[in-house]
Coordinates of C-alpha atoms in Angstrom, one line a residue:
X202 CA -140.3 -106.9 119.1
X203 CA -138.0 -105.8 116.6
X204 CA -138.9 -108.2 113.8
X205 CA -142.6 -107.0 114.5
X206 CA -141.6 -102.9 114.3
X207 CA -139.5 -103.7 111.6
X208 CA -142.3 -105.0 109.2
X209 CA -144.7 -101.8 110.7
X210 CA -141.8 -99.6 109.3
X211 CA -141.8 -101.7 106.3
X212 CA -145.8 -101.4 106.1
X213 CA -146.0 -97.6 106.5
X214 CA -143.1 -97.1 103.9
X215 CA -145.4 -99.0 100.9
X216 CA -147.9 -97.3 101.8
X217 CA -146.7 -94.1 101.6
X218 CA -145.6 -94.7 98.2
X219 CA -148.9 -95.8 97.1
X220 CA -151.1 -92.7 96.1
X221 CA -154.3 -94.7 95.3
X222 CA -154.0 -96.4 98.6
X223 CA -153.8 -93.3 100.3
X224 CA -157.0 -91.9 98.5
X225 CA -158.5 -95.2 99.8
X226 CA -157.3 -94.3 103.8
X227 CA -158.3 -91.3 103.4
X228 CA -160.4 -89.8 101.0
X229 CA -163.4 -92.1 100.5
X230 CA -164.0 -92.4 104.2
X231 CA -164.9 -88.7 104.4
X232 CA -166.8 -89.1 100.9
X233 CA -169.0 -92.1 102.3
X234 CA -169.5 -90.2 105.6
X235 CA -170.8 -87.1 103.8
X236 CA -172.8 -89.0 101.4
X237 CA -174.4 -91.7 104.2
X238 CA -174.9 -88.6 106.7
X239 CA -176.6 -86.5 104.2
X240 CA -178.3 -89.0 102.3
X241 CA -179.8 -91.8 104.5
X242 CA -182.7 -90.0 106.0
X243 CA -185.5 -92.2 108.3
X244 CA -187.6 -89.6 108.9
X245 CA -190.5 -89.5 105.9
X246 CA -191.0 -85.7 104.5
X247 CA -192.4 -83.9 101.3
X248 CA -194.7 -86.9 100.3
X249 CA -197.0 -86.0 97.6
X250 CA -200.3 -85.9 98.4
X251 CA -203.5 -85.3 96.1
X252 CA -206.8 -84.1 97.9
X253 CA -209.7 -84.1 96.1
X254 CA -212.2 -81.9 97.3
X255 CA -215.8 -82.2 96.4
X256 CA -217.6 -79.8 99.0
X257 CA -215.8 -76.7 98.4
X258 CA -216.6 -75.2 101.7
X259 CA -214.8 -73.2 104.1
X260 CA -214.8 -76.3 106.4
X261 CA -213.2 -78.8 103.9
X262 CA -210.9 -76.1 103.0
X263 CA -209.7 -75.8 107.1
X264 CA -209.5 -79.6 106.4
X265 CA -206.9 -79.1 103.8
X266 CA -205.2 -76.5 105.1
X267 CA -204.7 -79.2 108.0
X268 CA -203.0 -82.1 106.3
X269 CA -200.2 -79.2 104.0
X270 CA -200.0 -77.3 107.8
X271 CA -197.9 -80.8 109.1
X272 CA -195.1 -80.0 107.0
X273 CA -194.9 -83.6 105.9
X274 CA -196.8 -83.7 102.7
X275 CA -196.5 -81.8 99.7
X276 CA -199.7 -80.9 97.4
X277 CA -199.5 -82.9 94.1
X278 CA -201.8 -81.3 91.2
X279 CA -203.4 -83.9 88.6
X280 CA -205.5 -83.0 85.4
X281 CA -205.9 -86.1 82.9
X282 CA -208.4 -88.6 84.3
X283 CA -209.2 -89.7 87.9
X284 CA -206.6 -87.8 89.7
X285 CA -207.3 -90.1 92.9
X286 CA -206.9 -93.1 90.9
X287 CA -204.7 -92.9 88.1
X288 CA -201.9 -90.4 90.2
X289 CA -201.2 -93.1 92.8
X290 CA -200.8 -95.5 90.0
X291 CA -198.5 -94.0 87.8
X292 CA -196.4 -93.0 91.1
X293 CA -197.0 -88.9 91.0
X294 CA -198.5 -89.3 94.6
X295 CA -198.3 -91.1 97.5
X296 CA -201.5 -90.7 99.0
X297 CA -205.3 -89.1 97.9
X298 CA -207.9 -87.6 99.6
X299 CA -211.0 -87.7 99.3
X300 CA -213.6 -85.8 100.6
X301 CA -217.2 -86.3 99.5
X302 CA -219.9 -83.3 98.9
X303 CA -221.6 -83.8 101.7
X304 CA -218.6 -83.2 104.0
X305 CA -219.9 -79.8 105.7
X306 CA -223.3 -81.0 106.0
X307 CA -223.1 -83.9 107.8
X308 CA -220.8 -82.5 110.4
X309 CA -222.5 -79.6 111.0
X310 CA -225.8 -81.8 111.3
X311 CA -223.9 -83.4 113.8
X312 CA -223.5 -86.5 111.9
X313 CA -220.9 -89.1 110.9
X314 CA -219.0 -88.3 107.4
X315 CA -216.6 -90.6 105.4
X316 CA -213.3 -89.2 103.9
X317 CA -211.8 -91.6 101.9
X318 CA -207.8 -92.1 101.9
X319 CA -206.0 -93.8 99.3
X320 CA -202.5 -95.0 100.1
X321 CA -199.7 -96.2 98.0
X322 CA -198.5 -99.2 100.3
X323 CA -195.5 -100.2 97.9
X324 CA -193.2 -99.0 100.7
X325 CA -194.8 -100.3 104.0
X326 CA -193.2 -98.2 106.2
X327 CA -194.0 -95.3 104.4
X328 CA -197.4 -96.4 104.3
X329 CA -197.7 -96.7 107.8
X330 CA -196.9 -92.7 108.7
X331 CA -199.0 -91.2 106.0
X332 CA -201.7 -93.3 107.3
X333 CA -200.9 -92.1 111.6
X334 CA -200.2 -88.4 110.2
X335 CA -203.2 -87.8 108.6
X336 CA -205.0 -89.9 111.0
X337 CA -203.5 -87.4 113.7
X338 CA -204.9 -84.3 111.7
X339 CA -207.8 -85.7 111.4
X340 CA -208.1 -86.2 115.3
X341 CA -207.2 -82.7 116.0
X342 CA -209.7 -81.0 113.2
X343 CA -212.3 -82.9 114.9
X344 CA -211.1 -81.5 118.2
X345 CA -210.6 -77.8 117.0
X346 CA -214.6 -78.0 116.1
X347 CA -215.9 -79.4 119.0
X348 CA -216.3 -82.9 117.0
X349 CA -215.1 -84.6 119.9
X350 CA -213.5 -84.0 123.9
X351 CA -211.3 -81.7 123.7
X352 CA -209.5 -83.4 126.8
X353 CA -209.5 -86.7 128.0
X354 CA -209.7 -88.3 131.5
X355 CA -205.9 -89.7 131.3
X356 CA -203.5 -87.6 129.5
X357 CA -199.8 -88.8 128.5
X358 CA -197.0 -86.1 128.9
X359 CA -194.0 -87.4 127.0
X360 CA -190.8 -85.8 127.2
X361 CA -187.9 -87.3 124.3
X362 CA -184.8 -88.0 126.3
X363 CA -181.3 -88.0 124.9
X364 CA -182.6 -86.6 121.3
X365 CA -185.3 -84.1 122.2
X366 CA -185.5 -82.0 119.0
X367 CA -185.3 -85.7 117.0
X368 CA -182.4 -85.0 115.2
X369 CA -181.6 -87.7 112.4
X370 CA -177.8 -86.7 112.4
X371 CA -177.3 -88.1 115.9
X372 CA -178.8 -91.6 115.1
X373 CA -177.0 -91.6 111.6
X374 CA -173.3 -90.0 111.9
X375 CA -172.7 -92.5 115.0
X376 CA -173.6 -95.0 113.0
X377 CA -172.0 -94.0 109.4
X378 CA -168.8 -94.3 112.0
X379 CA -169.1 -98.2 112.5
X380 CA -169.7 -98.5 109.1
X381 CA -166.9 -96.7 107.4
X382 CA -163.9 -97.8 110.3
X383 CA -165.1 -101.3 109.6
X384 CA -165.0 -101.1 105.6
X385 CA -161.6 -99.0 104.8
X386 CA -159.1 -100.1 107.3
X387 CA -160.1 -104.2 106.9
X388 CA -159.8 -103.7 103.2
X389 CA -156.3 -102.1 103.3
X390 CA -155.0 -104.9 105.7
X391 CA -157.2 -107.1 102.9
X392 CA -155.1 -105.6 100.3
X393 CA -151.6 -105.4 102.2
X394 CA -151.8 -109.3 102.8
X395 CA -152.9 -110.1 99.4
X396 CA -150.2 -107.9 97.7
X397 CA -147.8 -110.1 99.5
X398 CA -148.8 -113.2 97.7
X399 CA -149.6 -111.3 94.2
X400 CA -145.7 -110.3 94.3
X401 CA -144.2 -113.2 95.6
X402 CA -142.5 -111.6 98.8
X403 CA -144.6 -114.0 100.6
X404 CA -141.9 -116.6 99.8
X405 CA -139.3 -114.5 101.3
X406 CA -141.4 -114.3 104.5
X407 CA -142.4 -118.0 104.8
X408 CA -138.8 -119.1 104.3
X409 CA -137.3 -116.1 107.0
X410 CA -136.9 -116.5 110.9
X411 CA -140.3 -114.2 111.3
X412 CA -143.0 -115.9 112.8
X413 CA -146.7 -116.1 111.8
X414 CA -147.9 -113.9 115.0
X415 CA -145.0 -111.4 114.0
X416 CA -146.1 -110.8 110.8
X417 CA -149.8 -110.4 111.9
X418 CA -149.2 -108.4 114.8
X419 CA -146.5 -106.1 112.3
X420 CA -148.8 -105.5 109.5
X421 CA -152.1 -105.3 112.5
X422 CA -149.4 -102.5 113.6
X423 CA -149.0 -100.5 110.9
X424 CA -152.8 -100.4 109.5
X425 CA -154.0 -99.9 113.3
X426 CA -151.7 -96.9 113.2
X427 CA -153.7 -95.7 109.7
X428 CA -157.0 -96.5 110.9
X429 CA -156.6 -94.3 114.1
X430 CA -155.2 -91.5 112.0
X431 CA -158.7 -92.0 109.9
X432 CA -160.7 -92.3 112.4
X433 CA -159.3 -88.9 114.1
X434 CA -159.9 -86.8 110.6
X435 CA -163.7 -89.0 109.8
X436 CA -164.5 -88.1 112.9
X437 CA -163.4 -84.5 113.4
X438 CA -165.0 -83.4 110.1
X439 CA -168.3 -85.3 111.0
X440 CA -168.4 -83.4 114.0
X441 CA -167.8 -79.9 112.3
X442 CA -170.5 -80.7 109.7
X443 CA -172.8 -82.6 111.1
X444 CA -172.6 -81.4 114.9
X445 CA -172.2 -84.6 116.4
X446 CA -169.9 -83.9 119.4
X447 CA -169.1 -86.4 122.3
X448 CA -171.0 -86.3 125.6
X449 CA -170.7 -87.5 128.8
X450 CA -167.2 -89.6 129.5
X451 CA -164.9 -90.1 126.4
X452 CA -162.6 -93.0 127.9
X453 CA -165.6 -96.3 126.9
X454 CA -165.8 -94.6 123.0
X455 CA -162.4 -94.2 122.7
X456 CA -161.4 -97.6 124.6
X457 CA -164.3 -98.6 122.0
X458 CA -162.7 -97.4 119.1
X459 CA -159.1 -99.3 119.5
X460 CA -160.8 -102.3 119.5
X461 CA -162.9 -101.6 116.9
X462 CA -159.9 -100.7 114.8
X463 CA -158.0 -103.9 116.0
X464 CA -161.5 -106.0 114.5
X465 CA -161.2 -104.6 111.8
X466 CA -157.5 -104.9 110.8
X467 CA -157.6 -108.6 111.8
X468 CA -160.6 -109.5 110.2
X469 CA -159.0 -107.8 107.1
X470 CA -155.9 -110.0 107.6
X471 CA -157.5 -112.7 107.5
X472 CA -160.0 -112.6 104.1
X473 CA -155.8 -111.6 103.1
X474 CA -154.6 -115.1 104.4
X475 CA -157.5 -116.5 103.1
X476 CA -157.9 -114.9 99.2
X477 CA -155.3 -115.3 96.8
X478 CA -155.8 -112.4 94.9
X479 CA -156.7 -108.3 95.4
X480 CA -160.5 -109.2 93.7
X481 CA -161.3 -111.7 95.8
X482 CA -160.1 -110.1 98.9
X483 CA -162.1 -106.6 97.7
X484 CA -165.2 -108.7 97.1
X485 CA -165.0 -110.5 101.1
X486 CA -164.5 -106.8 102.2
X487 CA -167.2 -105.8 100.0
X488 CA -170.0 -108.5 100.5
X489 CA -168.9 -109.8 104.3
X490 CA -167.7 -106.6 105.5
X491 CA -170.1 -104.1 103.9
X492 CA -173.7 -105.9 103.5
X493 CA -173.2 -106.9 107.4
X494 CA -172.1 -104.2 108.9
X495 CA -174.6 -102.3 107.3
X496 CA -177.7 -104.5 107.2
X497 CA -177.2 -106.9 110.3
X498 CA -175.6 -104.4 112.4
X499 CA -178.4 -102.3 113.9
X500 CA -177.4 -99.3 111.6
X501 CA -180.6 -98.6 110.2
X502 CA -182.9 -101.4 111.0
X503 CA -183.6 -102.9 114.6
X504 CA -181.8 -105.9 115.3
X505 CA -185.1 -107.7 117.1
X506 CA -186.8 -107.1 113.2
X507 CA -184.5 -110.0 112.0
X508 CA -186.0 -113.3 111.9
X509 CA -184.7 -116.4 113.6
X510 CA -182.4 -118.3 112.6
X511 CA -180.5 -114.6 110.8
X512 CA -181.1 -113.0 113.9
X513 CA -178.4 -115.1 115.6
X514 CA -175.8 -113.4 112.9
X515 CA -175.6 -109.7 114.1
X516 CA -174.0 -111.7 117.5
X517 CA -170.4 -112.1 115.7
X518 CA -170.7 -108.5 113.5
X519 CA -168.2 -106.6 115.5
X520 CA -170.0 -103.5 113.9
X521 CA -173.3 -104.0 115.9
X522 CA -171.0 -103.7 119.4
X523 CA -169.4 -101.2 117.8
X524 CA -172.7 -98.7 116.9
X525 CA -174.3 -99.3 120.0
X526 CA -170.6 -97.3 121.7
X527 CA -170.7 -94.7 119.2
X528 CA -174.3 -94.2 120.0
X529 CA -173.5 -93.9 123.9
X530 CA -170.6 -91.9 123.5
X531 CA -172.6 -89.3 120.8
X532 CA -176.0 -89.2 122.1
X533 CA -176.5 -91.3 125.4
X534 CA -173.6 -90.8 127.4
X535 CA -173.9 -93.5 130.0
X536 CA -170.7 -95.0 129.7
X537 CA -168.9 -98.1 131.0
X538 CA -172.0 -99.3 132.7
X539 CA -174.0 -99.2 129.7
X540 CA -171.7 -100.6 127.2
X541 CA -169.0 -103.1 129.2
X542 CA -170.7 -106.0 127.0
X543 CA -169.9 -104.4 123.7
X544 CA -166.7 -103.8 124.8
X545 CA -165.8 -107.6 125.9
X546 CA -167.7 -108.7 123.0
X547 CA -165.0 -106.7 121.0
X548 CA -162.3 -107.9 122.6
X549 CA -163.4 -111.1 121.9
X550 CA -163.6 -110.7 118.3
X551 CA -160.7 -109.7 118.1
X552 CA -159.0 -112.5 119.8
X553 CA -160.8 -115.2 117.7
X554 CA -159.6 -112.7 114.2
X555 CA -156.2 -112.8 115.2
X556 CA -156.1 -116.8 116.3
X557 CA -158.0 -118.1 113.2
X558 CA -155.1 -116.2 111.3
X559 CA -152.3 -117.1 113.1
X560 CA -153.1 -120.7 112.3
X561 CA -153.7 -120.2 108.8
X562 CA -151.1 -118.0 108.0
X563 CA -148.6 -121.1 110.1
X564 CA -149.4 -123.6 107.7
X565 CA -148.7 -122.0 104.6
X566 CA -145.3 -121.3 106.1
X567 CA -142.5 -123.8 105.2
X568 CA -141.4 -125.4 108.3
X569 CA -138.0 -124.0 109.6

């Protein structure tokens, strides 16, 4: 125990003295977490939409009013050739509507009328609600003028549990969380390791009493001790800006979190056993850490979206336990009974980091 709190001393007191490490600890965490929790936004608003309006009545005017009244789409104006046509093209609107002379007369005749709606389907899922919103006005217009029942023989009361008002900062910030305490502490650990070899004070260490599990568990140590100080001040600030606070019982998120941390230590420790320089340690953070934990974790696209044989991936991405905590802990609140497999899973994880490791790290050591 002394060999391993001797090389945590020896840890914290390098990395005191390193000012662009520190920036790295503790600076770009709360610069990602500002710019992922203000940036990433799921929810589709202000799409441009062109309407082109060739009855000119009060009633395709009420029409109008109808689609700008959601809130979600913004009116586009278009003067140089077909604005329908030639806007969607050259990307100045999403979507165009239509709506043909007869409009007013056929409805009022009590007849059947086309509008036509053009869609820009580049980005499917953007495609997707313009075409359910203005399919929704569209419903309730014919409602408001007697077009078609008012009321229907089964009616579906829905009540939004957990996120009632449908606030995108609950289902982001807890998320931004798994992504940023899984990049910044594995990519100090990364660095730590690596510097090692870069200055040559590995030898001292392969040719000293210390053992490999030591080593790992006094440098796991000392950057466990700097990710929990990060985590406290990520998390503290996201909760004063964003207003993410913790409900229900905090012991499962913060049993959550240490483990977390651990993962992401170890696995940082060991792209360090494993790289023999700062680049190629960086780049393992950057393309194994980063492109997983942020595309195969659950973070912003569901997990049962991934096709087989990928979809089998996200089961060893300690980020994906990791989200689903945060997510309890911010905005579900259940607790241990709805997150004791995330937890084992971490634990796990962790155990396989640190082993794989261990028995790297043992046979670059010269034999005593």
């Amino acid at each position: 125990m002394k060999r391993i709190f001797a090389q945590c001393v020896k840890e914290i007191a390098q990395f005191r003295r390193d000012r662009l490490t520190l920036a790295l600890a503790f600076l770009l965490p709360f610069i990602t977490l500002v710019i992922f929790g203000f940036a990433i936004r799921l929810e589709s608003k202000d799409i441009p939409l062109i309407v082109q309006d060739f009855n000119h009545t009060n009633l395709s005017s009420s029409y109008i009013e109808r689609l700008y009244g959601t809130n979600q789409f913004v009116p586009k104006q278009w003067f140089g050739g077909n604005p329908t046509r030639d806007a969607i093209d050259k990307g100045i609107a999403k979507a165009a509507v239509i709506i043909p002379p007869e409009f007013s007369r056929d409805i009022q005749a009590g007849r059947s009328t086309n509008v036509q709606v053009l869609i820009d389907a580049t980005d499917v899922n953007n495609a997707r609600v313009i075409k359910n919103s203005i399919q929704r006005v569209t419903t309730f217009f014919m409602q408001e003028h007697g077009l078609i029942p008012a009321t229907n023989s089964i009616t579906a009361r829905m009540r939004l549990w957990f996120n009632p008002g449908r606030l995108e900062s609950l289902y982001i910030v807890p998320g931004v969380y798994g992504v940023v305490l899984w990049i910044f502490p594995s990519l100090l650990s990364a660095i730590a390791m690596v510097r090692e070899k870069e200055k040559g004070t590995i030898l001292q260490v392969y040719t000293s009493s210390i053992s490999a599990t030591e080593l790992l568990l006094g440098k796991g140590l000392a950057y466990l001790l700097i990710a929990i100080v990060e985590t406290l001040i990520v998390m503290i600030l996201g909760s004063i800006i964003f207003q993410v606070g913790i409900v229900g019982n905090p012991i499962t998120l913060l049993l959550g979190t240490l483990l977390f941390l651990t993962d992401s230590v170890l696995f940082g420790l060991l792209l360090g056993v494993r790289s023999s320089n700062q680049n190629a340690a960086v780049q393992g953070v950057s393309l194994i850490g980063f492109m997983t934990s942020l595309l195969l974790s659950g973070f912003i696209y569901p997990l049962n979206n991934i096709p087989f044989p990928l979809s089998l991936l996200p089961n060893v991405i300690p980020a994906r336990y990791y989200i689903d905590i945060t997510r309890d802990g911010f905005v579900r609140g259940t607790g241990f009974a709805g997150v004791w497999f995330d937890l084992l899973m971490l634990a796990v994880l962790g155990l396989v980091f640190f082993n794989v490791s261990r028995r790297a790290l043992s046979r670059m050591q010269l034999p005593s």
